[in-house]
JSON list of C-alpha atoms in Angstrom, two decimals:
[
{"chain": "A", "resi": 1, "resn": "GLN", "atom": "CA", "xyz": [0.00, 0.00, 0.00]},
{"chain": "A", "resi": 2, "resn": "GLN", "atom": "CA", "xyz": [2.80, 2.41, 0.89]},
{"chain": "A", "resi": 3, "resn": "ASP", "atom": "CA", "xyz": [4.61, 1.63, -2.37]},
{"chain": "A", "resi": 4, "resn": "ASN", "atom": "CA", "xyz": [1.44, 2.33, -4.35]},
{"chain": "A", "resi": 5, "resn": "LEU", "atom": "CA", "xyz": [0.98, 5.68, -2.63]},
{"chain": "A", "resi": 6, "resn": "LEU", "atom": "CA", "xyz": [4.60, 6.60, -3.30]},
{"chain": "A", "resi": 7, "resn": "PHE", "atom": "CA", "xyz": [4.20, 5.66, -6.96]},
{"chain": "A", "resi": 8, "resn": "LEU", "atom": "CA", "xyz": [1.01, 7.72, -7.34]},
{"chain": "A", "resi": 9, "resn": "TRP", "atom": "CA", "xyz": [2.62, 10.68, -5.59]},
{"chain": "A", "resi": 10, "resn": "SER", "atom": "CA", "xyz": [5.66, 10.48, -7.87]},
{"chain": "A", "resi": 11, "resn": "ILE", "atom": "CA", "xyz": [3.46, 10.33, -10.98]},
{"chain": "A", "resi": 12, "resn": "THR", "atom": "CA", "xyz": [1.41, 13.29, -9.75]},
{"chain": "A", "resi": 13, "resn": "VAL", "atom": "CA", "xyz": [4.53, 15.40, -9.31]},
{"chain": "A", "resi": 14, "resn": "SER", "atom": "CA", "xyz": [6.29, 14.37, -12.53]},
{"chain": "A", "resi": 15, "resn": "ILE", "atom": "CA", "xyz": [3.30, 14.45, -14.90]},
{"chain": "A", "resi": 16, "resn": "PHE", "atom": "CA", "xyz": [3.51, 18.25, -14.82]},
{"chain": "A", "resi": 17, "resn": "GLY", "atom": "CA", "xyz": [6.87, 17.99, -16.61]},
{"chain": "A", "resi": 18, "resn": "ILE", "atom": "CA", "xyz": [5.46, 15.58, -19.19]},
{"chain": "A", "resi": 19, "resn": "GLY", "atom": "CA", "xyz": [2.73, 18.08, -20.00]},
{"chain": "A", "resi": 20, "resn": "GLY", "atom": "CA", "xyz": [5.34, 20.82, -20.16]},
{"chain": "A", "resi": 21, "resn": "LEU", "atom": "CA", "xyz": [7.38, 18.82, -22.67]},
{"chain": "A", "resi": 22, "resn": "LEU", "atom": "CA", "xyz": [4.38, 18.46, -24.96]},
{"chain": "A", "resi": 23, "resn": "GLY", "atom": "CA", "xyz": [3.39, 22.10, -24.55]},
{"chain": "A", "resi": 24, "resn": "SER", "atom": "CA", "xyz": [6.84, 23.47, -25.34]},
{"chain": "A", "resi": 25, "resn": "SER", "atom": "CA", "xyz": [7.29, 21.07, -28.28]},
{"chain": "A", "resi": 26, "resn": "GLY", "atom": "CA", "xyz": [4.18, 22.33, -30.08]},
{"chain": "A", "resi": 27, "resn": "SER", "atom": "CA", "xyz": [4.55, 25.99, -29.19]},
{"chain": "A", "resi": 28, "resn": "ARG", "atom": "CA", "xyz": [6.37, 27.09, -32.34]},
{"chain": "A", "resi": 29, "resn": "TYR", "atom": "CA", "xyz": [3.78, 25.65, -34.71]},
{"chain": "A", "resi": 30, "resn": "LEU", "atom": "CA", "xyz": [0.85, 27.04, -32.70]},
{"chain": "A", "resi": 31, "resn": "THR", "atom": "CA", "xyz": [2.27, 30.56, -32.36]},
{"chain": "A", "resi": 32, "resn": "VAL", "atom": "CA", "xyz": [3.07, 30.83, -36.07]},
{"chain": "A", "resi": 33, "resn": "LYS", "atom": "CA", "xyz": [-0.35, 29.54, -37.12]},
{"chain": "A", "resi": 34, "resn": "PHE", "atom": "CA", "xyz": [-2.61, 31.29, -34.60]},
{"chain": "A", "resi": 35, "resn": "GLY", "atom": "CA", "xyz": [-0.55, 34.11, -33.09]},
{"chain": "A", "resi": 36, "resn": "LYS", "atom": "CA", "xyz": [0.69, 34.63, -29.56]},
{"chain": "A", "resi": 37, "resn": "LYS", "atom": "CA", "xyz": [-2.39, 36.42, -28.25]},
{"chain": "A", "resi": 38, "resn": "LYS", "atom": "CA", "xyz": [-4.81, 33.67, -29.30]},
{"chain": "A", "resi": 39, "resn": "CYS", "atom": "CA", "xyz": [-2.49, 30.99, -27.92]},
{"chain": "A", "resi": 40, "resn": "LEU", "atom": "CA", "xyz": [-2.30, 32.84, -24.61]},
{"chain": "A", "resi": 41, "resn": "LEU", "atom": "CA", "xyz": [-6.09, 33.02, -24.44]},
{"chain": "A", "resi": 42, "resn": "CYS", "atom": "CA", "xyz": [-6.33, 29.28, -25.11]},
{"chain": "A", "resi": 43, "resn": "ASN", "atom": "CA", "xyz": [-3.69, 28.70, -22.44]},
{"chain": "A", "resi": 44, "resn": "ASN", "atom": "CA", "xyz": [-5.79, 30.62, -19.95]},
{"chain": "A", "resi": 45, "resn": "VAL", "atom": "CA", "xyz": [-8.88, 28.57, -20.75]},
{"chain": "A", "resi": 46, "resn": "LEU", "atom": "CA", "xyz": [-6.85, 25.38, -20.38]},
{"chain": "A", "resi": 47, "resn": "MET", "atom": "CA", "xyz": [-5.50, 26.52, -17.00]},
{"chain": "A", "resi": 48, "resn": "ILE", "atom": "CA", "xyz": [-8.97, 27.44, -15.72]},
{"chain": "A", "resi": 49, "resn": "VAL", "atom": "CA", "xyz": [-10.30, 24.00, -16.76]},
{"chain": "A", "resi": 50, "resn": "ALA", "atom": "CA", "xyz": [-7.30, 22.33, -15.08]},
{"chain": "A", "resi": 51, "resn": "ALA", "atom": "CA", "xyz": [-7.85, 24.32, -11.87]},
{"chain": "A", "resi": 52, "resn": "SER", "atom": "CA", "xyz": [-11.55, 23.41, -11.85]},
{"chain": "A", "resi": 53, "resn": "ILE", "atom": "CA", "xyz": [-10.77, 19.72, -12.31]},
{"chain": "A", "resi": 54, "resn": "MET", "atom": "CA", "xyz": [-8.24, 19.70, -9.46]},
{"chain": "A", "resi": 55, "resn": "GLY", "atom": "CA", "xyz": [-10.51, 21.74, -7.21]},
{"chain": "A", "resi": 56, "resn": "CYS", "atom": "CA", "xyz": [-13.36, 19.25, -7.65]},
{"chain": "A", "resi": 57, "resn": "SER", "atom": "CA", "xyz": [-11.18, 16.16, -7.16]},
{"chain": "A", "resi": 58, "resn": "LYS", "atom": "CA", "xyz": [-11.98, 15.87, -3.45]},
{"chain": "A", "resi": 59, "resn": "ILE", "atom": "CA", "xyz": [-15.72, 16.10, -3.99]},
{"chain": "A", "resi": 60, "resn": "ALA", "atom": "CA", "xyz": [-15.49, 13.49, -6.76]},
{"chain": "A", "resi": 61, "resn": "GLN", "atom": "CA", "xyz": [-13.09, 11.38, -4.64]},
{"chain": "A", "resi": 62, "resn": "SER", "atom": "CA", "xyz": [-10.87, 10.94, -7.69]},
{"chain": "A", "resi": 63, "resn": "PHE", "atom": "CA", "xyz": [-7.09, 11.21, -7.62]},
{"chain": "A", "resi": 64, "resn": "GLU", "atom": "CA", "xyz": [-7.16, 10.77, -11.40]},
{"chain": "A", "resi": 65, "resn": "MET", "atom": "CA", "xyz": [-8.60, 14.29, -11.65]},
{"chain": "A", "resi": 66, "resn": "ILE", "atom": "CA", "xyz": [-5.49, 15.63, -9.93]},
{"chain": "A", "resi": 67, "resn": "LEU", "atom": "CA", "xyz": [-3.31, 13.80, -12.46]},
{"chain": "A", "resi": 68, "resn": "ILE", "atom": "CA", "xyz": [-5.29, 15.20, -15.37]},
{"chain": "A", "resi": 69, "resn": "GLY", "atom": "CA", "xyz": [-5.24, 18.71, -13.91]},
{"chain": "A", "resi": 70, "resn": "ARG", "atom": "CA", "xyz": [-1.49, 18.63, -13.27]},
{"chain": "A", "resi": 71, "resn": "PHE", "atom": "CA", "xyz": [-0.86, 17.44, -16.82]},
{"chain": "A", "resi": 72, "resn": "MET", "atom": "CA", "xyz": [-3.01, 20.23, -18.26]},
{"chain": "A", "resi": 73, "resn": "CYS", "atom": "CA", "xyz": [-1.23, 22.79, -16.06]},
{"chain": "A", "resi": 74, "resn": "GLY", "atom": "CA", "xyz": [2.09, 21.59, -17.44]},
{"chain": "A", "resi": 75, "resn": "VAL", "atom": "CA", "xyz": [0.89, 21.97, -21.03]},
{"chain": "A", "resi": 76, "resn": "SER", "atom": "CA", "xyz": [-0.43, 25.46, -20.32]},
{"chain": "A", "resi": 77, "resn": "LEU", "atom": "CA", "xyz": [2.42, 26.88, -18.25]},
{"chain": "A", "resi": 78, "resn": "CYS", "atom": "CA", "xyz": [5.34, 25.50, -20.23]},
{"chain": "A", "resi": 79, "resn": "VAL", "atom": "CA", "xyz": [4.34, 26.91, -23.60]},
{"chain": "A", "resi": 80, "resn": "PRO", "atom": "CA", "xyz": [6.96, 29.72, -23.78]},
{"chain": "A", "resi": 81, "resn": "LEU", "atom": "CA", "xyz": [4.53, 32.47, -24.77]},
{"chain": "A", "resi": 82, "resn": "HIS", "atom": "CA", "xyz": [4.36, 34.95, -21.92]},
{"chain": "A", "resi": 83, "resn": "HIS", "atom": "CA", "xyz": [7.88, 36.36, -22.13]},
{"chain": "A", "resi": 84, "resn": "GLN", "atom": "CA", "xyz": [7.74, 36.34, -25.95]},
{"chain": "A", "resi": 85, "resn": "TYR", "atom": "CA", "xyz": [4.50, 38.32, -26.05]},
{"chain": "A", "resi": 86, "resn": "VAL", "atom": "CA", "xyz": [5.58, 40.74, -23.31]},
{"chain": "A", "resi": 87, "resn": "GLY", "atom": "CA", "xyz": [8.92, 41.33, -25.02]},
{"chain": "A", "resi": 88, "resn": "GLU", "atom": "CA", "xyz": [7.39, 41.92, -28.43]},
{"chain": "A", "resi": 89, "resn": "ILE", "atom": "CA", "xyz": [4.76, 44.42, -27.29]},
{"chain": "A", "resi": 90, "resn": "SER", "atom": "CA", "xyz": [7.25, 46.41, -25.18]},
{"chain": "A", "resi": 91, "resn": "PRO", "atom": "CA", "xyz": [9.13, 49.49, -26.47]},
{"chain": "A", "resi": 92, "resn": "ARG", "atom": "CA", "xyz": [12.77, 48.82, -27.25]},
{"chain": "A", "resi": 93, "resn": "LYS", "atom": "CA", "xyz": [14.08, 50.72, -24.20]},
{"chain": "A", "resi": 94, "resn": "LEU", "atom": "CA", "xyz": [11.87, 48.67, -21.85]},
{"chain": "A", "resi": 95, "resn": "ARG", "atom": "CA", "xyz": [12.22, 45.29, -23.57]},
{"chain": "A", "resi": 96, "resn": "GLY", "atom": "CA", "xyz": [14.94, 43.91, -21.30]},
{"chain": "A", "resi": 97, "resn": "PHE", "atom": "CA", "xyz": [13.06, 44.94, -18.16]},
{"chain": "A", "resi": 98, "resn": "ALA", "atom": "CA", "xyz": [9.79, 43.52, -19.51]},
{"chain": "A", "resi": 99, "resn": "ASN", "atom": "CA", "xyz": [11.39, 40.17, -20.30]},
{"chain": "A", "resi": 100, "resn": "SER", "atom": "CA", "xyz": [12.81, 39.93, -16.79]},
{"chain": "A", "resi": 101, "resn": "THR", "atom": "CA", "xyz": [9.36, 40.35, -15.23]},
{"chain": "A", "resi": 102, "resn": "SER", "atom": "CA", "xyz": [8.40, 36.83, -16.35]},
{"chain": "A", "resi": 103, "resn": "SER", "atom": "CA", "xyz": [11.09, 35.28, -14.17]},
{"chain": "A", "resi": 104, "resn": "PHE", "atom": "CA", "xyz": [10.22, 37.60, -11.30]},
{"chain": "A", "resi": 105, "resn": "PHE", "atom": "CA", "xyz": [6.53, 36.73, -11.30]},
{"chain": "A", "resi": 106, "resn": "TRP", "atom": "CA", "xyz": [7.30, 33.04, -11.82]},
{"chain": "A", "resi": 107, "resn": "SER", "atom": "CA", "xyz": [9.40, 33.09, -8.64]},
{"chain": "A", "resi": 108, "resn": "LEU", "atom": "CA", "xyz": [6.84, 35.22, -6.83]},
{"chain": "A", "resi": 109, "resn": "GLY", "atom": "CA", "xyz": [4.10, 32.76, -7.73]},
{"chain": "A", "resi": 110, "resn": "LYS", "atom": "CA", "xyz": [6.15, 29.88, -6.36]},
{"chain": "A", "resi": 111, "resn": "ALA", "atom": "CA", "xyz": [6.76, 31.77, -3.13]},
{"chain": "A", "resi": 112, "resn": "ILE", "atom": "CA", "xyz": [3.06, 32.60, -2.73]},
{"chain": "A", "resi": 113, "resn": "GLY", "atom": "CA", "xyz": [2.17, 28.96, -3.42]},
{"chain": "A", "resi": 114, "resn": "GLN", "atom": "CA", "xyz": [4.63, 27.73, -0.77]},
{"chain": "A", "resi": 115, "resn": "ILE", "atom": "CA", "xyz": [3.30, 30.19, 1.80]},
{"chain": "A", "resi": 116, "resn": "SER", "atom": "CA", "xyz": [-0.35, 29.47, 0.98]},
{"chain": "A", "resi": 117, "resn": "GLY", "atom": "CA", "xyz": [0.33, 25.76, 1.24]},
{"chain": "A", "resi": 118, "resn": "GLN", "atom": "CA", "xyz": [1.13, 25.95, 4.96]},
{"chain": "A", "resi": 119, "resn": "ARG", "atom": "CA", "xyz": [-1.27, 24.02, 7.21]},
{"chain": "A", "resi": 120, "resn": "GLU", "atom": "CA", "xyz": [-2.29, 27.25, 8.94]},
{"chain": "A", "resi": 121, "resn": "LEU", "atom": "CA", "xyz": [-3.52, 28.70, 5.61]},
{"chain": "A", "resi": 122, "resn": "LEU", "atom": "CA", "xyz": [-4.79, 26.60, 2.67]},
{"chain": "A", "resi": 123, "resn": "GLY", "atom": "CA", "xyz": [-2.76, 23.45, 3.30]},
{"chain": "A", "resi": 124, "resn": "SER", "atom": "CA", "xyz": [-5.26, 21.97, 5.73]},
{"chain": "A", "resi": 125, "resn": "GLN", "atom": "CA", "xyz": [-7.27, 18.83, 5.07]},
{"chain": "A", "resi": 126, "resn": "SER", "atom": "CA", "xyz": [-10.42, 20.78, 4.30]},
{"chain": "A", "resi": 127, "resn": "LEU", "atom": "CA", "xyz": [-8.95, 23.62, 2.20]},
{"chain": "A", "resi": 128, "resn": "TRP", "atom": "CA", "xyz": [-6.35, 21.93, -0.03]},
{"chain": "A", "resi": 129, "resn": "PRO", "atom": "CA", "xyz": [-8.78, 21.67, -3.01]},
{"chain": "A", "resi": 130, "resn": "MET", "atom": "CA", "xyz": [-9.08, 25.46, -2.89]},
{"chain": "A", "resi": 131, "resn": "LEU", "atom": "CA", "xyz": [-5.29, 25.70, -2.92]},
{"chain": "A", "resi": 132, "resn": "MET", "atom": "CA", "xyz": [-5.06, 23.50, -6.02]},
{"chain": "A", "resi": 133, "resn": "ALA", "atom": "CA", "xyz": [-7.78, 25.48, -7.76]},
{"chain": "A", "resi": 134, "resn": "SER", "atom": "CA", "xyz": [-6.14, 28.84, -6.96]},
{"chain": "A", "resi": 135, "resn": "CYS", "atom": "CA", "xyz": [-3.90, 28.58, -10.05]},
{"chain": "A", "resi": 136, "resn": "GLY", "atom": "CA", "xyz": [-6.98, 29.38, -12.12]},
{"chain": "A", "resi": 137, "resn": "PHE", "atom": "CA", "xyz": [-7.34, 32.88, -10.66]},
{"chain": "A", "resi": 138, "resn": "PRO", "atom": "CA", "xyz": [-4.37, 34.50, -12.48]},
{"chain": "A", "resi": 139, "resn": "ALA", "atom": "CA", "xyz": [-5.50, 32.77, -15.67]},
{"chain": "A", "resi": 140, "resn": "LEU", "atom": "CA", "xyz": [-8.99, 34.21, -15.23]},
{"chain": "A", "resi": 141, "resn": "VAL", "atom": "CA", "xyz": [-7.58, 37.72, -14.75]},
{"chain": "A", "resi": 142, "resn": "GLN", "atom": "CA", "xyz": [-5.52, 37.41, -17.91]},
{"chain": "A", "resi": 143, "resn": "LEU", "atom": "CA", "xyz": [-8.43, 35.90, -19.84]},
{"chain": "A", "resi": 144, "resn": "VAL", "atom": "CA", "xyz": [-10.57, 38.94, -18.99]},
{"chain": "A", "resi": 145, "resn": "THR", "atom": "CA", "xyz": [-7.92, 41.61, -19.65]},
{"chain": "A", "resi": 146, "resn": "LEU", "atom": "CA", "xyz": [-5.98, 40.19, -22.61]},
{"chain": "A", "resi": 147, "resn": "PRO", "atom": "CA", "xyz": [-8.72, 40.81, -25.25]},
{"chain": "A", "resi": 148, "resn": "PHE", "atom": "CA", "xyz": [-8.13, 44.55, -24.74]},
{"chain": "A", "resi": 149, "resn": "PHE", "atom": "CA", "xyz": [-4.52, 44.16, -25.93]},
{"chain": "A", "resi": 150, "resn": "PRO", "atom": "CA", "xyz": [-3.55, 43.89, -29.60]},
{"chain": "A", "resi": 151, "resn": "GLU", "atom": "CA", "xyz": [-1.72, 41.04, -31.26]},
{"chain": "A", "resi": 152, "resn": "SER", "atom": "CA", "xyz": [2.07, 41.17, -31.22]},
{"chain": "A", "resi": 153, "resn": "PRO", "atom": "CA", "xyz": [3.29, 43.71, -33.85]},
{"chain": "A", "resi": 154, "resn": "PRO", "atom": "CA", "xyz": [6.19, 41.48, -35.02]},
{"chain": "A", "resi": 155, "resn": "TYR", "atom": "CA", "xyz": [3.75, 38.60, -35.58]},
{"chain": "A", "resi": 156, "resn": "LEU", "atom": "CA", "xyz": [1.39, 40.80, -37.60]},
{"chain": "A", "resi": 157, "resn": "LEU", "atom": "CA", "xyz": [4.21, 42.05, -39.82]},
{"chain": "A", "resi": 158, "resn": "MET", "atom": "CA", "xyz": [6.49, 39.00, -40.07]},
{"chain": "A", "resi": 159, "resn": "HIS", "atom": "CA", "xyz": [3.96, 36.18, -40.28]},
{"chain": "A", "resi": 160, "resn": "LYS", "atom": "CA", "xyz": [0.80, 37.90, -41.52]},
{"chain": "A", "resi": 161, "resn": "GLY", "atom": "CA", "xyz": [2.46, 40.54, -43.69]},
{"chain": "A", "resi": 162, "resn": "ASP", "atom": "CA", "xyz": [-0.09, 43.12, -42.52]},
{"chain": "A", "resi": 163, "resn": "GLN", "atom": "CA", "xyz": [1.82, 46.38, -42.12]},
{"chain": "A", "resi": 164, "resn": "GLU", "atom": "CA", "xyz": [-1.28, 48.47, -41.37]},
{"chain": "A", "resi": 165, "resn": "ALA", "atom": "CA", "xyz": [-2.36, 46.15, -38.55]},
{"chain": "A", "resi": 166, "resn": "CYS", "atom": "CA", "xyz": [1.19, 46.26, -37.22]},
{"chain": "A", "resi": 167, "resn": "LYS", "atom": "CA", "xyz": [1.20, 50.08, -37.19]},
{"chain": "A", "resi": 168, "resn": "LYS", "atom": "CA", "xyz": [-2.23, 50.13, -35.51]},
{"chain": "A", "resi": 169, "resn": "ALA", "atom": "CA", "xyz": [-1.05, 47.71, -32.81]},
{"chain": "A", "resi": 170, "resn": "ILE", "atom": "CA", "xyz": [2.09, 49.79, -32.20]},
{"chain": "A", "resi": 171, "resn": "ARG", "atom": "CA", "xyz": [0.05, 53.00, -31.85]},
{"chain": "A", "resi": 172, "resn": "GLN", "atom": "CA", "xyz": [-2.32, 51.27, -29.43]},
{"chain": "A", "resi": 173, "resn": "LEU", "atom": "CA", "xyz": [0.57, 49.98, -27.33]},
{"chain": "A", "resi": 174, "resn": "TRP", "atom": "CA", "xyz": [3.02, 52.87, -27.45]},
{"chain": "A", "resi": 175, "resn": "GLY", "atom": "CA", "xyz": [0.81, 55.84, -28.31]},
{"chain": "A", "resi": 176, "resn": "GLU", "atom": "CA", "xyz": [0.93, 58.21, -31.24]},
{"chain": "A", "resi": 177, "resn": "GLY", "atom": "CA", "xyz": [4.32, 59.19, -32.58]},
{"chain": "A", "resi": 178, "resn": "GLN", "atom": "CA", "xyz": [7.07, 58.16, -34.95]},
{"chain": "A", "resi": 179, "resn": "HIS", "atom": "CA", "xyz": [7.60, 54.42, -34.71]},
{"chain": "A", "resi": 180, "resn": "GLN", "atom": "CA", "xyz": [9.17, 53.85, -38.12]},
{"chain": "A", "resi": 181, "resn": "ALA", "atom": "CA", "xyz": [12.48, 52.79, -36.53]},
{"chain": "A", "resi": 182, "resn": "GLU", "atom": "CA", "xyz": [10.78, 49.91, -34.71]},
{"chain": "A", "resi": 183, "resn": "ILE", "atom": "CA", "xyz": [8.98, 48.85, -37.90]},
{"chain": "A", "resi": 184, "resn": "ASP", "atom": "CA", "xyz": [12.28, 48.93, -39.79]},
{"chain": "A", "resi": 185, "resn": "ASP", "atom": "CA", "xyz": [13.83, 46.70, -37.11]},
{"chain": "A", "resi": 186, "resn": "ILE", "atom": "CA", "xyz": [11.02, 44.18, -37.55]},
{"chain": "A", "resi": 187, "resn": "MET", "atom": "CA", "xyz": [11.50, 44.27, -41.33]},
{"chain": "A", "resi": 188, "resn": "LYS", "atom": "CA", "xyz": [15.23, 43.62, -40.91]},
{"chain": "A", "resi": 189, "resn": "GLU", "atom": "CA", "xyz": [14.48, 40.68, -38.62]},
{"chain": "A", "resi": 190, "resn": "LYS", "atom": "CA", "xyz": [12.02, 39.33, -41.18]},
{"chain": "A", "resi": 191, "resn": "ALA", "atom": "CA", "xyz": [14.64, 39.55, -43.92]},
{"chain": "A", "resi": 192, "resn": "THR", "atom": "CA", "xyz": [17.15, 37.80, -41.68]},
{"chain": "A", "resi": 193, "resn": "MET", "atom": "CA", "xyz": [14.71, 34.98, -40.91]},
{"chain": "A", "resi": 194, "resn": "LYS", "atom": "CA", "xyz": [14.18, 34.32, -44.63]},
{"chain": "A", "resi": 195, "resn": "ASN", "atom": "CA", "xyz": [17.86, 33.50, -44.99]},
{"chain": "A", "resi": 196, "resn": "THR", "atom": "CA", "xyz": [18.02, 31.48, -41.78]},
{"chain": "A", "resi": 197, "resn": "LYS", "atom": "CA", "xyz": [17.14, 27.81, -41.69]},
{"chain": "A", "resi": 198, "resn": "ILE", "atom": "CA", "xyz": [14.92, 26.78, -38.81]},
{"chain": "A", "resi": 199, "resn": "LEU", "atom": "CA", "xyz": [16.47, 23.71, -37.21]},
{"chain": "A", "resi": 200, "resn": "SER", "atom": "CA", "xyz": [14.52, 20.85, -35.72]},
{"chain": "A", "resi": 201, "resn": "VAL", "atom": "CA", "xyz": [15.53, 19.50, -32.30]},
{"chain": "A", "resi": 202, "resn": "LEU", "atom": "CA", "xyz": [17.40, 16.59, -33.91]},
{"chain": "A", "resi": 203, "resn": "GLU", "atom": "CA", "xyz": [19.22, 18.89, -36.34]},
{"chain": "A", "resi": 204, "resn": "LEU", "atom": "CA", "xyz": [20.13, 21.22, -33.48]},
{"chain": "A", "resi": 205, "resn": "VAL", "atom": "CA", "xyz": [21.68, 18.33, -31.55]},
{"chain": "A", "resi": 206, "resn": "LYS", "atom": "CA", "xyz": [23.68, 17.23, -34.60]},
{"chain": "A", "resi": 207, "resn": "GLU", "atom": "CA", "xyz": [24.89, 20.72, -35.55]},
{"chain": "A", "resi": 208, "resn": "PRO", "atom": "CA", "xyz": [28.57, 21.11, -34.45]},
{"chain": "A", "resi": 209, "resn": "ALA", "atom": "CA", "xyz": [28.37, 24.93, -34.40]},
{"chain": "A", "resi": 210, "resn": "PHE", "atom": "CA", "xyz": [25.89, 24.86, -31.51]},
{"chain": "A", "resi": 211, "resn": "ARG", "atom": "CA", "xyz": [27.46, 21.99, -29.59]},
{"chain": "A", "resi": 212, "resn": "TRP", "atom": "CA", "xyz": [29.06, 24.02, -26.79]},
{"chain": "A", "resi": 213, "resn": "GLN", "atom": "CA", "xyz": [26.01, 26.24, -26.34]},
{"chain": "A", "resi": 214, "resn": "LEU", "atom": "CA", "xyz": [23.88, 23.11, -26.09]},
{"chain": "A", "resi": 215, "resn": "TYR", "atom": "CA", "xyz": [26.25, 21.58, -23.52]},
{"chain": "A", "resi": 216, "resn": "MET", "atom": "CA", "xyz": [26.09, 24.76, -21.44]},
{"chain": "A", "resi": 217, "resn": "THR", "atom": "CA", "xyz": [22.27, 24.88, -21.53]},
{"chain": "A", "resi": 218, "resn": "VAL", "atom": "CA", "xyz": [21.93, 21.22, -20.57]},
{"chain": "A", "resi": 219, "resn": "ILE", "atom": "CA", "xyz": [24.43, 21.53, -17.69]},
{"chain": "A", "resi": 220, "resn": "LEU", "atom": "CA", "xyz": [22.77, 24.67, -16.31]},
{"chain": "A", "resi": 221, "resn": "THR", "atom": "CA", "xyz": [19.30, 23.16, -16.50]},
{"chain": "A", "resi": 222, "resn": "ALA", "atom": "CA", "xyz": [20.43, 19.88, -14.92]},
{"chain": "A", "resi": 223, "resn": "THR", "atom": "CA", "xyz": [22.29, 21.53, -12.07]},
{"chain": "A", "resi": 224, "resn": "ILE", "atom": "CA", "xyz": [19.30, 23.74, -11.26]},
{"chain": "A", "resi": 225, "resn": "GLN", "atom": "CA", "xyz": [17.20, 20.58, -10.86]},
{"chain": "A", "resi": 226, "resn": "LEU", "atom": "CA", "xyz": [19.90, 18.99, -8.68]},
{"chain": "A", "resi": 227, "resn": "CYS", "atom": "CA", "xyz": [20.40, 21.97, -6.38]},
{"chain": "A", "resi": 228, "resn": "GLY", "atom": "CA", "xyz": [17.57, 20.87, -4.07]},
{"chain": "A", "resi": 229, "resn": "ILE", "atom": "CA", "xyz": [15.04, 23.62, -4.81]},
{"chain": "A", "resi": 230, "resn": "ASN", "atom": "CA", "xyz": [12.33, 21.07, -5.64]},
{"chain": "A", "resi": 231, "resn": "ALA", "atom": "CA", "xyz": [12.87, 19.37, -2.29]},
{"chain": "A", "resi": 232, "resn": "VAL", "atom": "CA", "xyz": [12.59, 22.73, -0.54]}
]
């Protein structure tokens, strides 16, 4: 019995990463086809559904609902859209700061989750479903507010080829003024992308020119997982 519980607990924890692997693998195709804003909206819906499933798991007396909810959370959270969208809609002088906010709020969310999970707060036997469902609240906020934001200007110009929609989105985001320099930068990036081959994961692994960068990324990612933060 104890071994079965340990196995189920391990699967519950690790299935988040499996969902994240699938989410990140399909992100490039989805963002090119549908745009970052629509993908973010779909992510929010997916997160709200996942939170509802996990929140109702105690009432339904089903641990399988927790597994399904964790998997869906992994798919939703690990699609690398938030920092891309925030970076692309930010003015050039604020782009670095805007990109760093994703890491800040990711860490802040973890800290709030750890604090809220204490037995004195939402970690009690009666309130833990509410704790698991709380991840749907930020998704609900974003789902309500995101429709008031335009699509990413680089996506509109580079993938849709709609320069007028790009200019309209830039004016809505950054106000009236001369933004031709930013549009020229997007056009230069588009021209560069035409002459750049997009590598698959297998081609990236086989490419000698990126071997040391790949080694560095793998080592950094592995050592972060081994530093004990998950245990904490």
